[in-house]
Coordinates of C-alpha atoms in Angstrom, one line a residue:
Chain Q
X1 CA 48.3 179.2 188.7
X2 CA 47.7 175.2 188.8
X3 CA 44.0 176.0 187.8
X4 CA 45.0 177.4 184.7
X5 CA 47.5 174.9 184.2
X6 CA 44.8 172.1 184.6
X7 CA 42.6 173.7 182.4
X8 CA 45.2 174.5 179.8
X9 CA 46.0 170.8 179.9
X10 CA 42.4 169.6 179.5
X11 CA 42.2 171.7 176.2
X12 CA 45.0 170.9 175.4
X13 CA 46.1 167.1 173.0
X14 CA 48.8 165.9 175.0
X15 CA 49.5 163.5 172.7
X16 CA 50.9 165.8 170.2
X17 CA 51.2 168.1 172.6
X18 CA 49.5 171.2 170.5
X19 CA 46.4 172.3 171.7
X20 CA 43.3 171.2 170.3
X21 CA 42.3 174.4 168.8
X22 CA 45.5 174.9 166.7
X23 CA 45.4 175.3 163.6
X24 CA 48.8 173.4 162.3
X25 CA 50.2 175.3 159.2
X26 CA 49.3 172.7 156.8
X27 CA 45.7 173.9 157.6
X28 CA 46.1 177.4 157.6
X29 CA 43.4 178.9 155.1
X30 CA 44.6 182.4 153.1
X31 CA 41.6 184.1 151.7
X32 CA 43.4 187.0 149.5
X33 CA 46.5 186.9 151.6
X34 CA 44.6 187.3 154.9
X35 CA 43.7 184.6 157.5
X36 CA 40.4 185.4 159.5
X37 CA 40.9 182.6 162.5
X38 CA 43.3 183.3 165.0
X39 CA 45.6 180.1 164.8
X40 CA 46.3 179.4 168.5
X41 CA 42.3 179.5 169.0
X42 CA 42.8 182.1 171.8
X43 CA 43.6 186.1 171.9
X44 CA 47.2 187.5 171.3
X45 CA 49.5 189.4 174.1
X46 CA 50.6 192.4 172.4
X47 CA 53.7 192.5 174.7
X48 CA 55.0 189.3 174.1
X49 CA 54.7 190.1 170.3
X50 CA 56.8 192.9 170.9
X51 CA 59.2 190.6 172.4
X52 CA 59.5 188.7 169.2
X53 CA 60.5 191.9 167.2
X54 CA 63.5 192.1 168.8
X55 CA 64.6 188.7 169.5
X56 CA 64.7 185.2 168.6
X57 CA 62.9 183.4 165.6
X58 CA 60.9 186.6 164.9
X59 CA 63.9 189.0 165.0
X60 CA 61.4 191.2 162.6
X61 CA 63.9 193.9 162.9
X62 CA 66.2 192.6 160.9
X63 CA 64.5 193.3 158.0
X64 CA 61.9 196.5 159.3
X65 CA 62.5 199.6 161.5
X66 CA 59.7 200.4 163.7
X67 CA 59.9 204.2 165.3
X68 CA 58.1 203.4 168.5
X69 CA 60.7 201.0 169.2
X70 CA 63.7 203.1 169.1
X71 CA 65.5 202.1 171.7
X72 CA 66.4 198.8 170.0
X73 CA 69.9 199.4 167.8
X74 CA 70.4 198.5 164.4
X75 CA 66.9 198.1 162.8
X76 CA 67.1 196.8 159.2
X77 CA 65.7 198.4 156.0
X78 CA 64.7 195.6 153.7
X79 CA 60.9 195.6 154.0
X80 CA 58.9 198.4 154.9
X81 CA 58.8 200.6 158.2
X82 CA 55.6 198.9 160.3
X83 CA 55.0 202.3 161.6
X84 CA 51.0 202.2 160.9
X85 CA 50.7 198.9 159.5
X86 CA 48.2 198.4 162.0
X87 CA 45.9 201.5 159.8
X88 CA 47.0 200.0 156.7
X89 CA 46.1 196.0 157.2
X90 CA 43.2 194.6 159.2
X91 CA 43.7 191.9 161.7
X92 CA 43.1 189.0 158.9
X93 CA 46.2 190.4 156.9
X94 CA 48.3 190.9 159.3
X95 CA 48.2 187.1 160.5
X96 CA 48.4 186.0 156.6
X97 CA 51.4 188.7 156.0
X98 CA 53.2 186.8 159.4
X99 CA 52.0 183.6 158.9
X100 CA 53.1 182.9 155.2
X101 CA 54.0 186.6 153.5
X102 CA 54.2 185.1 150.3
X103 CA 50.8 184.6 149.9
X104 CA 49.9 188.4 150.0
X105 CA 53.4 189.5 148.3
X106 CA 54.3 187.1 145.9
X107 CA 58.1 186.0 145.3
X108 CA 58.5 188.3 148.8
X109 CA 62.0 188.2 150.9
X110 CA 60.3 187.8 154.2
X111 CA 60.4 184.5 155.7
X112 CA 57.2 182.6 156.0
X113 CA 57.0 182.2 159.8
X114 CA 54.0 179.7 160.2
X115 CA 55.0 177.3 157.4
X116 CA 56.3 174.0 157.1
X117 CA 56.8 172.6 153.7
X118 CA 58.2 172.9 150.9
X119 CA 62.1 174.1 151.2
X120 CA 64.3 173.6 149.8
X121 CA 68.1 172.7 151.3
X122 CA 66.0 172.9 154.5
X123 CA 68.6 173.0 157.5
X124 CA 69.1 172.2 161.1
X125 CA 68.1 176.1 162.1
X126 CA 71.3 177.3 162.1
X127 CA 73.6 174.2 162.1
X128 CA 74.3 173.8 157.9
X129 CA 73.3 170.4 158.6
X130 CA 70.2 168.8 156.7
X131 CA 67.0 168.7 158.8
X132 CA 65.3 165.5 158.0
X133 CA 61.7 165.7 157.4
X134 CA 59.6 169.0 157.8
X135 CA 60.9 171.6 160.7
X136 CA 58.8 173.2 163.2
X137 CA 57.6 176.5 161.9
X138 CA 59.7 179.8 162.8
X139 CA 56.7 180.8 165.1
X140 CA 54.2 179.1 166.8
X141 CA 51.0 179.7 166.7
X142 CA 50.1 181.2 170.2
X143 CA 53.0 183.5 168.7
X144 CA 52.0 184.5 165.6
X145 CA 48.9 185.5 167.2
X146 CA 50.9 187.7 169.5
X147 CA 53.2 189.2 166.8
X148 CA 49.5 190.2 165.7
X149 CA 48.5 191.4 168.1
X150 CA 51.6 194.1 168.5
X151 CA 51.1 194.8 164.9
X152 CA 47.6 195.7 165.6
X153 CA 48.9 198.4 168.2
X154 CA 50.7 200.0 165.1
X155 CA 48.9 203.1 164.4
X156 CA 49.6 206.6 163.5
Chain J
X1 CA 62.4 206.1 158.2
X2 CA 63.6 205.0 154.5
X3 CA 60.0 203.4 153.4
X4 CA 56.6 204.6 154.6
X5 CA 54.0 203.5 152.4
X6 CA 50.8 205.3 153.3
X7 CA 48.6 203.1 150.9
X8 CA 48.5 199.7 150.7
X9 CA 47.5 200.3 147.0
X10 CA 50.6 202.3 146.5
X11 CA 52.4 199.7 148.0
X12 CA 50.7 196.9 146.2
X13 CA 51.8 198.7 143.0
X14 CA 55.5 199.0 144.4
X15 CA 55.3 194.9 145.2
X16 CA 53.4 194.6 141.5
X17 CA 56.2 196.4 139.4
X18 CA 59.1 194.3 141.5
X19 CA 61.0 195.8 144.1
X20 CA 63.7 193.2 142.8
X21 CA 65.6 195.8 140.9
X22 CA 65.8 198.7 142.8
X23 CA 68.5 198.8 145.3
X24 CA 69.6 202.0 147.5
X25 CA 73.0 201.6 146.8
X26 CA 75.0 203.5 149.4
X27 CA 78.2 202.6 149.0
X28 CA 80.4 205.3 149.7
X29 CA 82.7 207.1 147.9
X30 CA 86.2 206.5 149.1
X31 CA 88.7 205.7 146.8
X32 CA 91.2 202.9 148.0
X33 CA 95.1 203.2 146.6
X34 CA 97.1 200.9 148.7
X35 CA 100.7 201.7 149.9
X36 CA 100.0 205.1 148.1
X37 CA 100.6 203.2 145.0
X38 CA 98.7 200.8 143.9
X39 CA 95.5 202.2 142.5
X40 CA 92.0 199.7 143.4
X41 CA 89.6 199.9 141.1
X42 CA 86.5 199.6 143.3
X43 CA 83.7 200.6 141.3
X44 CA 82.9 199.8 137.8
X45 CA 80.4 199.4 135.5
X46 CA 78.7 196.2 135.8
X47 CA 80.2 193.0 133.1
X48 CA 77.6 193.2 130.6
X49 CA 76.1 189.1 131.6
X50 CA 74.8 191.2 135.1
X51 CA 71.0 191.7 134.0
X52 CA 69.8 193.3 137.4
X53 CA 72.9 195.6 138.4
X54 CA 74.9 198.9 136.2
X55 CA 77.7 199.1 138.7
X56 CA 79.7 196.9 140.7
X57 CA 81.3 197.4 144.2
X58 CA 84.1 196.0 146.0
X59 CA 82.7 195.1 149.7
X60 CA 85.2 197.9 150.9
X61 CA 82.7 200.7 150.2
X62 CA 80.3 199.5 152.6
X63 CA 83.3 199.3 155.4
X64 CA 83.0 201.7 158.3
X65 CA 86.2 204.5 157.4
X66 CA 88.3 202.6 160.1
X67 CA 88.2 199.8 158.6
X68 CA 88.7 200.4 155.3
X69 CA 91.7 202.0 156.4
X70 CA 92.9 198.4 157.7
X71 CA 93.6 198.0 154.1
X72 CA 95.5 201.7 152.5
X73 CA 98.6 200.5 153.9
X74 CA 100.3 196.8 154.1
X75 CA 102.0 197.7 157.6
X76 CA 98.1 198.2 158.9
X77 CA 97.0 195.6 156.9
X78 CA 96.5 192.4 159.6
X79 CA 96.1 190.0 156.6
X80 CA 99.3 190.6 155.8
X81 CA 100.6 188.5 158.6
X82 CA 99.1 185.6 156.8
X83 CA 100.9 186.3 153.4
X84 CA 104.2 186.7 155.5
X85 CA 103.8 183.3 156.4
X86 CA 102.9 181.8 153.0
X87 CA 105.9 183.7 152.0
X88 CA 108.1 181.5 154.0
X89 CA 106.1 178.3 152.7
X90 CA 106.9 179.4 149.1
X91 CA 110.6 178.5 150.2
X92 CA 110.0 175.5 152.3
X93 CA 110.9 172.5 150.9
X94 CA 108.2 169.4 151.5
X95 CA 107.1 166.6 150.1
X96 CA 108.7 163.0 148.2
X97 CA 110.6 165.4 145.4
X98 CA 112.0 167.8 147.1
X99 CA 110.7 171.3 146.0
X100 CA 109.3 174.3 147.2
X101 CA 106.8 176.3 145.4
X102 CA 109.6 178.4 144.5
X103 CA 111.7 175.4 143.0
X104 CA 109.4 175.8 140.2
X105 CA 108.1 179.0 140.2
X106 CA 110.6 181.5 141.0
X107 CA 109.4 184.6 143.2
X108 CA 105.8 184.7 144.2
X109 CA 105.9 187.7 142.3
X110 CA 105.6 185.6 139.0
X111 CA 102.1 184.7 140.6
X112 CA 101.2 188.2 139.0
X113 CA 98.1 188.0 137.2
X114 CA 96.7 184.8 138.1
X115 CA 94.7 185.1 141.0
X116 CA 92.9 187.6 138.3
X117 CA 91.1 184.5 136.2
X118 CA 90.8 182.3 138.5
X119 CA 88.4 179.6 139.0
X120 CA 89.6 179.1 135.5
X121 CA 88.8 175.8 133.1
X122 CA 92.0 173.7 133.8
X123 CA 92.4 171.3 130.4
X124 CA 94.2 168.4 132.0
X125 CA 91.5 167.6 135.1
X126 CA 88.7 168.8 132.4
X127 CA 86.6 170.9 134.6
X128 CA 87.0 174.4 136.9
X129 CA 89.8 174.6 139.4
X130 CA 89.9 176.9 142.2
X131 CA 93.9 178.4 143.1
X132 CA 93.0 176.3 146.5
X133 CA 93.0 173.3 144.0
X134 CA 96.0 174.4 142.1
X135 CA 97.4 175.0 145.5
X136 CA 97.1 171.4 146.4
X137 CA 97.3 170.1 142.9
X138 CA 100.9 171.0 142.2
X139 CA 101.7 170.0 146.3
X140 CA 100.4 166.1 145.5
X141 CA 101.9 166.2 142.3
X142 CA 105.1 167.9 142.3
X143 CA 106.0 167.7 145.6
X144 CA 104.8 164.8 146.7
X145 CA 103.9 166.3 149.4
X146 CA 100.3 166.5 151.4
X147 CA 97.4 168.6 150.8
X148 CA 96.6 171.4 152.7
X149 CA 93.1 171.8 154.3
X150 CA 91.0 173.6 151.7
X151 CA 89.5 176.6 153.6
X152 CA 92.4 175.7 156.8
X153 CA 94.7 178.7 157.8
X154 CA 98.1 177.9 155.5
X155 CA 95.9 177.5 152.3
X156 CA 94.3 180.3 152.7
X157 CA 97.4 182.0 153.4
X158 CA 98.8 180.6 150.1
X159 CA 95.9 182.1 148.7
X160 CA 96.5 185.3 150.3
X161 CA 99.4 185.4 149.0
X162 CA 99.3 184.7 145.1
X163 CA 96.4 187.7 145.4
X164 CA 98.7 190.0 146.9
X165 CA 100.8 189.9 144.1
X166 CA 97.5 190.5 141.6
X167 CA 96.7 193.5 143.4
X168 CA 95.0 196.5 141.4
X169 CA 94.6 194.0 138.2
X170 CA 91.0 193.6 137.0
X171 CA 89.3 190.5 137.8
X172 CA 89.0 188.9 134.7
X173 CA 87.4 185.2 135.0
X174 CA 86.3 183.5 131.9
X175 CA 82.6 182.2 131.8
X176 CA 82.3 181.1 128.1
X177 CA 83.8 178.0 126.4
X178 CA 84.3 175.2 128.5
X179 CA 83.8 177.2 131.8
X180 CA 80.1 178.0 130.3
X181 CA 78.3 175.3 132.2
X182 CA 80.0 175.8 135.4
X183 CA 79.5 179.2 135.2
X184 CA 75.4 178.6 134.4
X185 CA 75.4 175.8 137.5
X186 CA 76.7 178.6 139.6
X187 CA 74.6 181.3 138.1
X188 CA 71.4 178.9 139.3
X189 CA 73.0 178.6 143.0
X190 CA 73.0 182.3 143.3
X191 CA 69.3 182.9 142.6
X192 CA 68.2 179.1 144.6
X193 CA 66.6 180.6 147.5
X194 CA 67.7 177.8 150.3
X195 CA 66.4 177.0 154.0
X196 CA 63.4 177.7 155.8
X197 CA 63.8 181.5 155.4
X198 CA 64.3 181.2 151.7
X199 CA 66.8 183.4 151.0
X200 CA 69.4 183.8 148.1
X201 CA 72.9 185.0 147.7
X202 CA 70.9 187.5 144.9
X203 CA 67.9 188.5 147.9
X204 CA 70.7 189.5 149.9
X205 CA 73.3 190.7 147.7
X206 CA 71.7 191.7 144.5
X207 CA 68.3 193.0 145.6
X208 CA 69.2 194.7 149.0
X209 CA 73.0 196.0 148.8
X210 CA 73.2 199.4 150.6
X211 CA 70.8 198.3 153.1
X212 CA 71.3 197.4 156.4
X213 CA 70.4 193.9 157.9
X214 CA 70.0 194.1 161.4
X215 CA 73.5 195.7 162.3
X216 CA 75.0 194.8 158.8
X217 CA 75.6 196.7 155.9
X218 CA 74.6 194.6 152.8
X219 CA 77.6 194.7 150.1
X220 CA 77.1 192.8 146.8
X221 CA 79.2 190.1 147.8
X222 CA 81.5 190.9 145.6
X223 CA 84.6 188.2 146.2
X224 CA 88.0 190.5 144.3
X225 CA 88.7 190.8 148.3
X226 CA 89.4 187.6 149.4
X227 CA 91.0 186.3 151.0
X228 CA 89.7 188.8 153.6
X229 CA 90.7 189.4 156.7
X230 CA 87.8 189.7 159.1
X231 CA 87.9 191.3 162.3
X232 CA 85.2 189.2 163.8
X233 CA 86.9 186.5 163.8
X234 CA 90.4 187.9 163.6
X235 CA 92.1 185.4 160.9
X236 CA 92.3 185.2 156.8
X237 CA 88.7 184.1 155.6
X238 CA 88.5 182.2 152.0
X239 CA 85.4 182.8 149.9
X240 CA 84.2 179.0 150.4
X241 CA 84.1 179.5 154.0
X242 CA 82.0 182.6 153.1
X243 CA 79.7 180.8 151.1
X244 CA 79.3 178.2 153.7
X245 CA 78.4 180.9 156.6
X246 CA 75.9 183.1 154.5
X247 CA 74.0 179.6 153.0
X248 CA 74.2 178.2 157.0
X249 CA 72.5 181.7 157.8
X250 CA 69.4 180.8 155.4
X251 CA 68.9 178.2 157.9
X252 CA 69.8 175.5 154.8
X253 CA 71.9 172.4 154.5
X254 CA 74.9 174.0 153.3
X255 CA 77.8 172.3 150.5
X256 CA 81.0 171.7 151.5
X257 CA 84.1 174.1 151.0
X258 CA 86.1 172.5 147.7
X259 CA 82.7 170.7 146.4
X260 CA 81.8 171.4 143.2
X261 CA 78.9 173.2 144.0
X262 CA 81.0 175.9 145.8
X263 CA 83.1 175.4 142.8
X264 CA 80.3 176.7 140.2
X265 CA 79.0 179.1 142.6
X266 CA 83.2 181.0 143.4
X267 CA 83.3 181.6 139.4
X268 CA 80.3 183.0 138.6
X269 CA 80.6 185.2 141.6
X270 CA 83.8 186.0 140.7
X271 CA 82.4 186.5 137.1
X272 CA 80.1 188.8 138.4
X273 CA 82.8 191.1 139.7
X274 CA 84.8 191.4 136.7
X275 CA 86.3 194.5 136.3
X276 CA 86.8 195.0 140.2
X277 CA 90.7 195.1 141.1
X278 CA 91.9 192.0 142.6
X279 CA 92.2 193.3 146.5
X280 CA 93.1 190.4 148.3
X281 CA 93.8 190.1 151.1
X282 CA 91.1 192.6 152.1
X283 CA 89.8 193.5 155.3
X284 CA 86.5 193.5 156.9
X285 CA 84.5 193.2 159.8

């Protein structure tokens, strides 16, 4: 435990306390939608991403069912069911479709999770108050790469 | 499983022709008569200005059966409470002059019909008033006496009130003539997609009605029902404080209840709902 945590610190910039191998969204490169690099730098936990389905700033249910997670109530309809998106999009597409959807689907509904400029009315999350400035993106990196990584597990 | 798209060309093709229009709308099929009497008109054919919509819904189709039942009969009906109260402020005497609402206006009952155009041009202040500003107008100015809170609990009872007595007339707001640029600010609100998850009144409302969000069940946002009564948070809503919640929810800076941006944006929603019944005070969860 306080080996990794040394090491993560060494690899890590304090001063701006991302680690060096981030890639901050401002930098993200889409080639057709898709981004090859993973954006943390390092591999994604599947069951974290699943996590982030459910809950929080991903809350990806909201908007898509998914059948292997069933035991979660009220899954939205707005997009389409993941079921298989893991068949139907490689790795690369998967990060561009959660990193900034509206890059592979133009003028799309979903959020863009691993983006940082350009709002408009941008808000305090969930305050109605102004947010000066630009916010932190919905995700972070490590957990788009994780979100990913579930995704990947999607197949039929 | 509603979508499963086997092909990401297929789907591309689905994204490439605009998924914007197309819309499951489930609303159901309940008809709503109040009292046994008076008859809602709940669905209609869209005002011919909608471009992306044939029919219109009130919000009540998309209501679980018990609540929608909240609303068939006044004695069920918990925003009545509220316009019980605003009945007893029609008498009340307040303010420099010495009047009550009904000093000048008789019964409530001669309220009938206006909740029905309103936000409505009003000549003398030369732009859009809301009844909330009516409300308050004829309170400073005729009574002398002091506003009332615009979204606080005895407008909105007010509010409540003069709709009650509009009940099963057709919404009927006026976007042409001097209302036309109000009407076109609010028009642009609607379709602004606000806050870091960039949505719009029309992503939510226009685009995805009949679908379910999470654990909601998207309605157009239709506003012939308010005030509404909401069981959520168990007191008369007005459809500023509405505005404010679903903009807040985009995770944007939201305007202020009364502003004139809420202004712009309550007629052309109401605008867009023409033809619906006036329902208010409505229920809902």
């Amino acid at each position: 435990m306080k080996i990794l945590a040394i090491s993560a610190a060494l690899t890590a910039v304090l001063a701006t306390g991302v680690a060096a191998d981030t890639v901050v969204p401002s930098d993200v490169v889409y080639e057709d939608g898709a981004v090859a690099m993973s954006l943390s730098g390092k591999a994604g936990d599947a069951a974290a991403g699943e996590k982030i389905m459910n809950k929080g700033a991903g809350n990806c249910i909201a908007c898509h069912q998914i059948t292997s997670l069933d035991y979660l109530a009220f899954q939205g309809e707005i997009g389409p069911a993941l079921d298989g998106a893991g068949d139907r999009w490689s790795e690369a597409e998967l990060r561009g479709i959660v990193a900034n959807a509206k890059v592979m689907f133009e003028g799309t509904m979903m959020p863009s999770f691993y983006r940082t400029e350009g709002f408009y009315r941008l808000g305090d999350a969930y305050t109605g108050k102004a947010h000066p400035g630009n916010p932190e993106p919905l995700l972070t990196a490590q957990q788009v790469e994780d979100v990913v990584a579930y995704l990947t597990t999607l197949t039929e | 499983m509603k979508n499963t798209f086997k092909l990401k060309t297929a789907f591309a093709c689905v994204v490439a022709a605009g998924l914007a229009s197309s819309a499951f709308a489930d609303a159901d099929t309940d008809k709503l008569v109040i009292n046994g009497e008076i008859d809602i008109i709940t669905t209609t054919v869209a005002p011919a200005h909608l471009e992306n919509v044939d029919t219109i819904y009130s919000g009540w189709h998309f209501r679980s059966d018990e609540t929608q039942a909240f609303q068939m009969d006044d004695f069920d009906n918990p925003g009545m409470i509220g316009v019980e109260k605003a009945s007893e402020n029609w008498d009340t005497v307040d303010g420099s002059e010495g009047k009550s609402c009904a000093s000048c206006h008789g019964e409530a009952e001669s309220m009938a019909g206006v909740r029905a155009v309103y936000p409505k041009y009003n000549e003398e202040k030369g732009k859009v008033t809301t009844l909330a500003m009516e409300v308050n107008n004829c309170r400073t100015e005729r009574m002398g006496a002091e506003k009332w809170k615009y979204t606080g609990g005895t407008m909105t009872d007010m509010v409540a009130l003069i709709s009650s007595v509009s009940r099963g007339m057709p919404v009927n707001v006026a976007i042409d003539g001097p209302a036309q640029s109000t009407w076109e600010q609010g028009k642009e609100l609607y379709y602004a997609r606000t806050g870091q998850l960039e949505l719009s009144c029309a992503n939510c409302h226009e685009d995805s009605y009949g679908m379910m969000i999470r654990a909601d069940h998207l309605s157009q946002g239709q506003i012939n029902g308010f005030p509404t009564y909401r069981l959520k948070n168990t007191k008369l809503n007005s459809a500023h404080a509405r505005f404010k919640g679903c903009v807040r929810d985009t995770r944007a800076e939201t305007y202020n209840p009364g502003s004139d941006e809420f202004i712009a944006l309550e007629l052309y929603v109401a605008s867009r709902g023409n033809g619906l019944s006036v329902e208010g005070p409505s229920v809902r969860n």
